[in-house]
Short mmCIF file of C-alpha atoms in Angstrom, two decimals:
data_model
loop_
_atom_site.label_atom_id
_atom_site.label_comp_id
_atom_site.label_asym_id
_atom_site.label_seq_id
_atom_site.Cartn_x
_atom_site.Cartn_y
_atom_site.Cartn_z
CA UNK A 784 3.80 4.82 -17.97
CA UNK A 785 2.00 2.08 -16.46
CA UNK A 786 -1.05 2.76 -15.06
CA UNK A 787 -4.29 1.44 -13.07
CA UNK A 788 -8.17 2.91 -13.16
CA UNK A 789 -10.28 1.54 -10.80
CA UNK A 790 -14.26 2.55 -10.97
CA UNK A 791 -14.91 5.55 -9.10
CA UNK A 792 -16.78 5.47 -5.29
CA UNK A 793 -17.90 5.09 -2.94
CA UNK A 794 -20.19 1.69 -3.13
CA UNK A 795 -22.41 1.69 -0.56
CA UNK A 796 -24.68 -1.93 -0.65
CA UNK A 797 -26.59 -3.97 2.17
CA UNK A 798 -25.18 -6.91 3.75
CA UNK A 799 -25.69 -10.16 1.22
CA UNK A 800 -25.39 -8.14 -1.76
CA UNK A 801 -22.98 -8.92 -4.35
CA UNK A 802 -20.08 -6.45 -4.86
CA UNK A 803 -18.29 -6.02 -8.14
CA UNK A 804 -15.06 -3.22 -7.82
CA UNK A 805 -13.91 -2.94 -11.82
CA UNK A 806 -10.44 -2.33 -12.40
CA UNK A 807 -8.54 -1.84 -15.34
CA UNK A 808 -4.91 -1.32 -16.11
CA UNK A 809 -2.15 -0.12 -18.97
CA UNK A 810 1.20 -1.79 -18.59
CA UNK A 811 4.05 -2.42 -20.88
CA UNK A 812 5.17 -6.30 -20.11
CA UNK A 813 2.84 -8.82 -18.03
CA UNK A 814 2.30 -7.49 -14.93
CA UNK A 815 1.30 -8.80 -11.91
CA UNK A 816 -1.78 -7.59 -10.38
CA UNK A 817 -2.96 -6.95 -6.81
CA UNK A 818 -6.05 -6.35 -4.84
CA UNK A 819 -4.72 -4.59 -1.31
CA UNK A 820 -7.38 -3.63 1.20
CA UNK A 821 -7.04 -1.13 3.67
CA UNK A 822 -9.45 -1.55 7.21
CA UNK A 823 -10.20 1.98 8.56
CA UNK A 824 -7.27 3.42 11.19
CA UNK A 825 -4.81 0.23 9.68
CA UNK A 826 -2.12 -0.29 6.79
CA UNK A 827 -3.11 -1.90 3.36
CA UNK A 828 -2.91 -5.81 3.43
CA UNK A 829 -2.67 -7.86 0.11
CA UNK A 830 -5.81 -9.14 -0.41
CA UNK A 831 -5.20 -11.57 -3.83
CA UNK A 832 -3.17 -11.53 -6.17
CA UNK A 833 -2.62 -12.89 -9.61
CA UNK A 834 0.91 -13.47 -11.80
CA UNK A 835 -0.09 -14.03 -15.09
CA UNK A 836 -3.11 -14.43 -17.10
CA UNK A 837 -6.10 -16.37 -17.02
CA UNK A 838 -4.98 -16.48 -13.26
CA UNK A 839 -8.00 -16.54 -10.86
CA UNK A 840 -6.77 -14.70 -6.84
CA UNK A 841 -9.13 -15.47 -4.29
CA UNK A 842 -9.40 -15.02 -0.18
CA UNK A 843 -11.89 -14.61 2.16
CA UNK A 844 -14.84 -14.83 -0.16
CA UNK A 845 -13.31 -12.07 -3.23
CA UNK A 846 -12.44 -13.22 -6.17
CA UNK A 847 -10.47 -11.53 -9.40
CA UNK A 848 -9.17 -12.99 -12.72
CA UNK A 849 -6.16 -11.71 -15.23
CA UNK A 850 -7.62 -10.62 -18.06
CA UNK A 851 -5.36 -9.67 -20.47
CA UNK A 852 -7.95 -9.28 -23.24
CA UNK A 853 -9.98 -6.83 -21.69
CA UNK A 854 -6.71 -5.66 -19.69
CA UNK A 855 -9.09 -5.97 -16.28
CA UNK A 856 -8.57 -7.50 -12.90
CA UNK A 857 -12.44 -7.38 -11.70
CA UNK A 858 -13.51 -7.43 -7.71
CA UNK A 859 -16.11 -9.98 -7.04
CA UNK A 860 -17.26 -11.22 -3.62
CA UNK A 861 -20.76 -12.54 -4.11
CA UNK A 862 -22.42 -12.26 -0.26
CA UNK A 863 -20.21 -8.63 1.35
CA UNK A 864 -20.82 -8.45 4.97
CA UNK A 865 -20.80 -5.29 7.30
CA UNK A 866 -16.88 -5.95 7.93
CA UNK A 867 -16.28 -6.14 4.66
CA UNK A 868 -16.17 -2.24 4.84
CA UNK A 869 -12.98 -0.48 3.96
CA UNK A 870 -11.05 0.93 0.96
CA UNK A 871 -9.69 -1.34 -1.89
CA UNK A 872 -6.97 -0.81 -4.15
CA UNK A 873 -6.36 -2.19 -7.40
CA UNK A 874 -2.34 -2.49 -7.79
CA UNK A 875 -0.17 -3.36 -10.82
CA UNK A 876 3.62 -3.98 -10.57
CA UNK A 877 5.73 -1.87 -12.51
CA UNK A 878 9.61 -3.06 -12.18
CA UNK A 879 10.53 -2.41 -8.57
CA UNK A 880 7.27 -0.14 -7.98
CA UNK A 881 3.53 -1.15 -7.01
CA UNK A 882 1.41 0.90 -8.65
CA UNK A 883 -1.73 1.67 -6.97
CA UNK A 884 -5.30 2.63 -8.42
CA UNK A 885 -7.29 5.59 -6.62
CA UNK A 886 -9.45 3.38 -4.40
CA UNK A 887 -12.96 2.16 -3.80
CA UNK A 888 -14.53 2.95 -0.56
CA UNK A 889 -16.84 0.08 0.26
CA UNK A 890 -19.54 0.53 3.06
CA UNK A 891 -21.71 -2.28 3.72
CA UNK A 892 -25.14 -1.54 5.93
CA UNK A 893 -26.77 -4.04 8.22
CA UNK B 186 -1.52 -8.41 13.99
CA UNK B 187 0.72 -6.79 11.01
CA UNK B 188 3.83 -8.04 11.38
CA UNK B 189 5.23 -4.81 10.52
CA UNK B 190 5.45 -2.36 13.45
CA UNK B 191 5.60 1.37 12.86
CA UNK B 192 6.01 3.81 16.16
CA UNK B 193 4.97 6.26 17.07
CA UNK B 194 1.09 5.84 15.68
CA UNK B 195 0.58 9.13 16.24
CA UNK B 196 2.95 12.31 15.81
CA UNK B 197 2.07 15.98 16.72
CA UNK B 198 5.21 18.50 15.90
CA UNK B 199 5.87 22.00 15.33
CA UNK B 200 7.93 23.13 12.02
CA UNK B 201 11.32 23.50 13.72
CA UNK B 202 10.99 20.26 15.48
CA UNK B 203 13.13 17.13 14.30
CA UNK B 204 11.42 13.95 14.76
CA UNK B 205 11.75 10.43 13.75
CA UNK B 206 9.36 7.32 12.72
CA UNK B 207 10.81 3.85 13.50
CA UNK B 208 9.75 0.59 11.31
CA UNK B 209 10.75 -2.84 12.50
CA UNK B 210 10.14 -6.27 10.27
CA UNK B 211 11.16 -9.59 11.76
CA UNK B 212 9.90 -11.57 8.69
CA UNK B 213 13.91 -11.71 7.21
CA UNK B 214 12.58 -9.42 4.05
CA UNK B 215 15.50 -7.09 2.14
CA UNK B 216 13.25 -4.57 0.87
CA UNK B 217 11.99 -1.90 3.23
CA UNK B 218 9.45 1.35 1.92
CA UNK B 219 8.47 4.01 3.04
CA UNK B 220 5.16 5.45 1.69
CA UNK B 221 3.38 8.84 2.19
CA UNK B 222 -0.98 8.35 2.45
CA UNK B 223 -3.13 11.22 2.31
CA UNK B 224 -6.59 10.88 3.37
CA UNK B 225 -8.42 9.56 0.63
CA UNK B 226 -5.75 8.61 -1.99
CA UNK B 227 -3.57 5.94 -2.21
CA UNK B 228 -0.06 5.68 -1.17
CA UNK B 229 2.92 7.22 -2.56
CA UNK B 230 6.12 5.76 -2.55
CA UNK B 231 9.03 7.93 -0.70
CA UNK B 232 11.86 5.39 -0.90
CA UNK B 233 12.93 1.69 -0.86
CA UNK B 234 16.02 0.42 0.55
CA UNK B 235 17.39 -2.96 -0.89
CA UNK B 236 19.36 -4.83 1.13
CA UNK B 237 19.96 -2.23 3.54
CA UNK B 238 21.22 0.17 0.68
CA UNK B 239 19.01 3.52 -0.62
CA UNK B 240 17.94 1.93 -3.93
CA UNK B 241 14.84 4.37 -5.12
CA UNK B 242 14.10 8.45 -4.13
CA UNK B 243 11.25 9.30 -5.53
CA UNK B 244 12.53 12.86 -5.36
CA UNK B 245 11.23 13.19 -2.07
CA UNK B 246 12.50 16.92 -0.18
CA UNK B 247 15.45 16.59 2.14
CA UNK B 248 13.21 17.58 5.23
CA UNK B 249 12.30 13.61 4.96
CA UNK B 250 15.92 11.94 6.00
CA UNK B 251 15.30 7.89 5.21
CA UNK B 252 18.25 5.54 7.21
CA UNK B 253 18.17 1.96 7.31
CA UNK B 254 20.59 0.98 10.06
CA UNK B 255 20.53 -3.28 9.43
CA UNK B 256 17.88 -5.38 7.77
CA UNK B 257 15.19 -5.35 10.25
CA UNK B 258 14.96 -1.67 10.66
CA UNK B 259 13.88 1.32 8.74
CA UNK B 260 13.72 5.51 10.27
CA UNK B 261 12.38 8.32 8.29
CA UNK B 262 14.42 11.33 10.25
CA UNK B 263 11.72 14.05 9.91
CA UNK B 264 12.85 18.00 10.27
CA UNK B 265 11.95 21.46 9.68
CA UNK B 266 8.07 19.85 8.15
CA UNK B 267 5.64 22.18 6.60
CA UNK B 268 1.59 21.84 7.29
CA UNK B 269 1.03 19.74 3.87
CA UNK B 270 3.21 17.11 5.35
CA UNK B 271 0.74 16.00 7.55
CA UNK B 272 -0.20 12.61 6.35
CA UNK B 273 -0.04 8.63 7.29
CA UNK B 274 3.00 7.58 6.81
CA UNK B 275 3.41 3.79 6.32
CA UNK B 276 6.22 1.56 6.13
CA UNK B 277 6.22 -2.11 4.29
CA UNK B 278 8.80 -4.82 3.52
CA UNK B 279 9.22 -7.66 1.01
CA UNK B 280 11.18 -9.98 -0.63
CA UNK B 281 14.15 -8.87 -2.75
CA UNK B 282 12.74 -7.99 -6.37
CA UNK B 283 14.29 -10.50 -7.54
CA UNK B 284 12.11 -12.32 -5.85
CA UNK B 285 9.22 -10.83 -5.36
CA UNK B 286 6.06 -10.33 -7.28
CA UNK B 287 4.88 -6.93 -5.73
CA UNK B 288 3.56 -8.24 -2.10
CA UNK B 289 4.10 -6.25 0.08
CA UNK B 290 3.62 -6.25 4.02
CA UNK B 291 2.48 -3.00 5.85
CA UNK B 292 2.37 -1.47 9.03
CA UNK B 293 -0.51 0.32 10.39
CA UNK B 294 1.42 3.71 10.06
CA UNK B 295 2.54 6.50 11.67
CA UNK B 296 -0.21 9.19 11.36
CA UNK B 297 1.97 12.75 11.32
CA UNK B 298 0.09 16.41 12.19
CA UNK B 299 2.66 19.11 11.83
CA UNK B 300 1.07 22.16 13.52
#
């Protein structure tokens, strides 16, 4: 079945530091893919998302681009800041179902 | 502010209690979930109504009762829980499949403790 791997945490970095979460997926079809973030004590919110490839999702500073090639939807903020702190999930759709990776926990230090 | 809102926030109940989590969504959305979180994993999906009909049961035990009484609302009916129930529970909503291309909106849960 379809599936999602995201690189295994936590990621602990300094404020300013660039952040790279790797993700990668296995999917029968084209998929859309997901980055959802979840705050600490809150629900996940979609952070980008991207519907086909080449597709670049960005918001609030993250980036991530479809690769089918490399079958990868890549993290990337390039300056995190201490509120950037919380757990990330890499998601897939699979027909009616979001398929979630395991999660990154990201803690960013003054 | 989600606008998904999921009372209680907190739940504390014995085993023979019967309980119930209420969702609400005023964003018009035909797809309602229900999702069980355990601390430090990601969510697993319990059910999704479609258009106010029971549409997926991901074999979830029948101590978890799902109802969706109109569009805007969604109640997990909780009774006779064991300990490993304990968990966040969180509810989301979306568009129809059709329609939609796996966003999904969530409340902040309900976070359950069955004693």
């Amino acid at each position: 079945g379809d599936s999602v791997t995201q690189m295994e945490g936590p990621v602990t970095l300094s404020e300013e530091a660039f952040l790279t979460i790797n993700c990668t997926y296995t999917a029968t079809g084209y998929p859309s893919l997901f980055w959802y973030v979840q705050y600490p004590g809150e629900g996940l919110q979609l952070l980008l998302k991207a519907t086909k490839a080449d597709d670049k999702g960005s918001n609030k500073g993250f980036e991530a681009t479809y690769r089918k090639e490399t079958t990868s939807f890549h993290l990337e903020k390039g300056s995190v800041q201490v509120s950037d702190s919380a757990v990330y999930f890499c998601a897939l759709t699979s027909g009616s179902r979001l398929t979630f990776g395991e999660g990154t926990q990201l803690t960013v230090n003054p | 502010d989600t606008e998904v809102t999921q009372t209680p926030k907190h739940l504390v109940m014995g085993m023979t209690n019967k309980k119930s989590l209420k969702c609400e969504q005023h964003m018009g959305h035909r797809a309602m979930y229900w999702y069980k979180q355990k601390a430090k994993k990601p969510p697993e999906l319990m059910f999704v109504y479609s258009y106010e009909k029971l549409s997926i049961n991901e074999s979830v035990p029948s101590r978890f009762s799902p109802e969706c009484p109109n569009s805007s609302l969604l109640n997990l009916h909780l009774h006779a829980l064991q300990p490993e129930d304990s968990a966040l529970y969180l509810c989301a909503s979306s568009r129809p499949f059709v329609e939609n291309t796996g966003e999904l909106f969530f409340g902040e849960g309900s976070r359950l403790t069955v004693l």
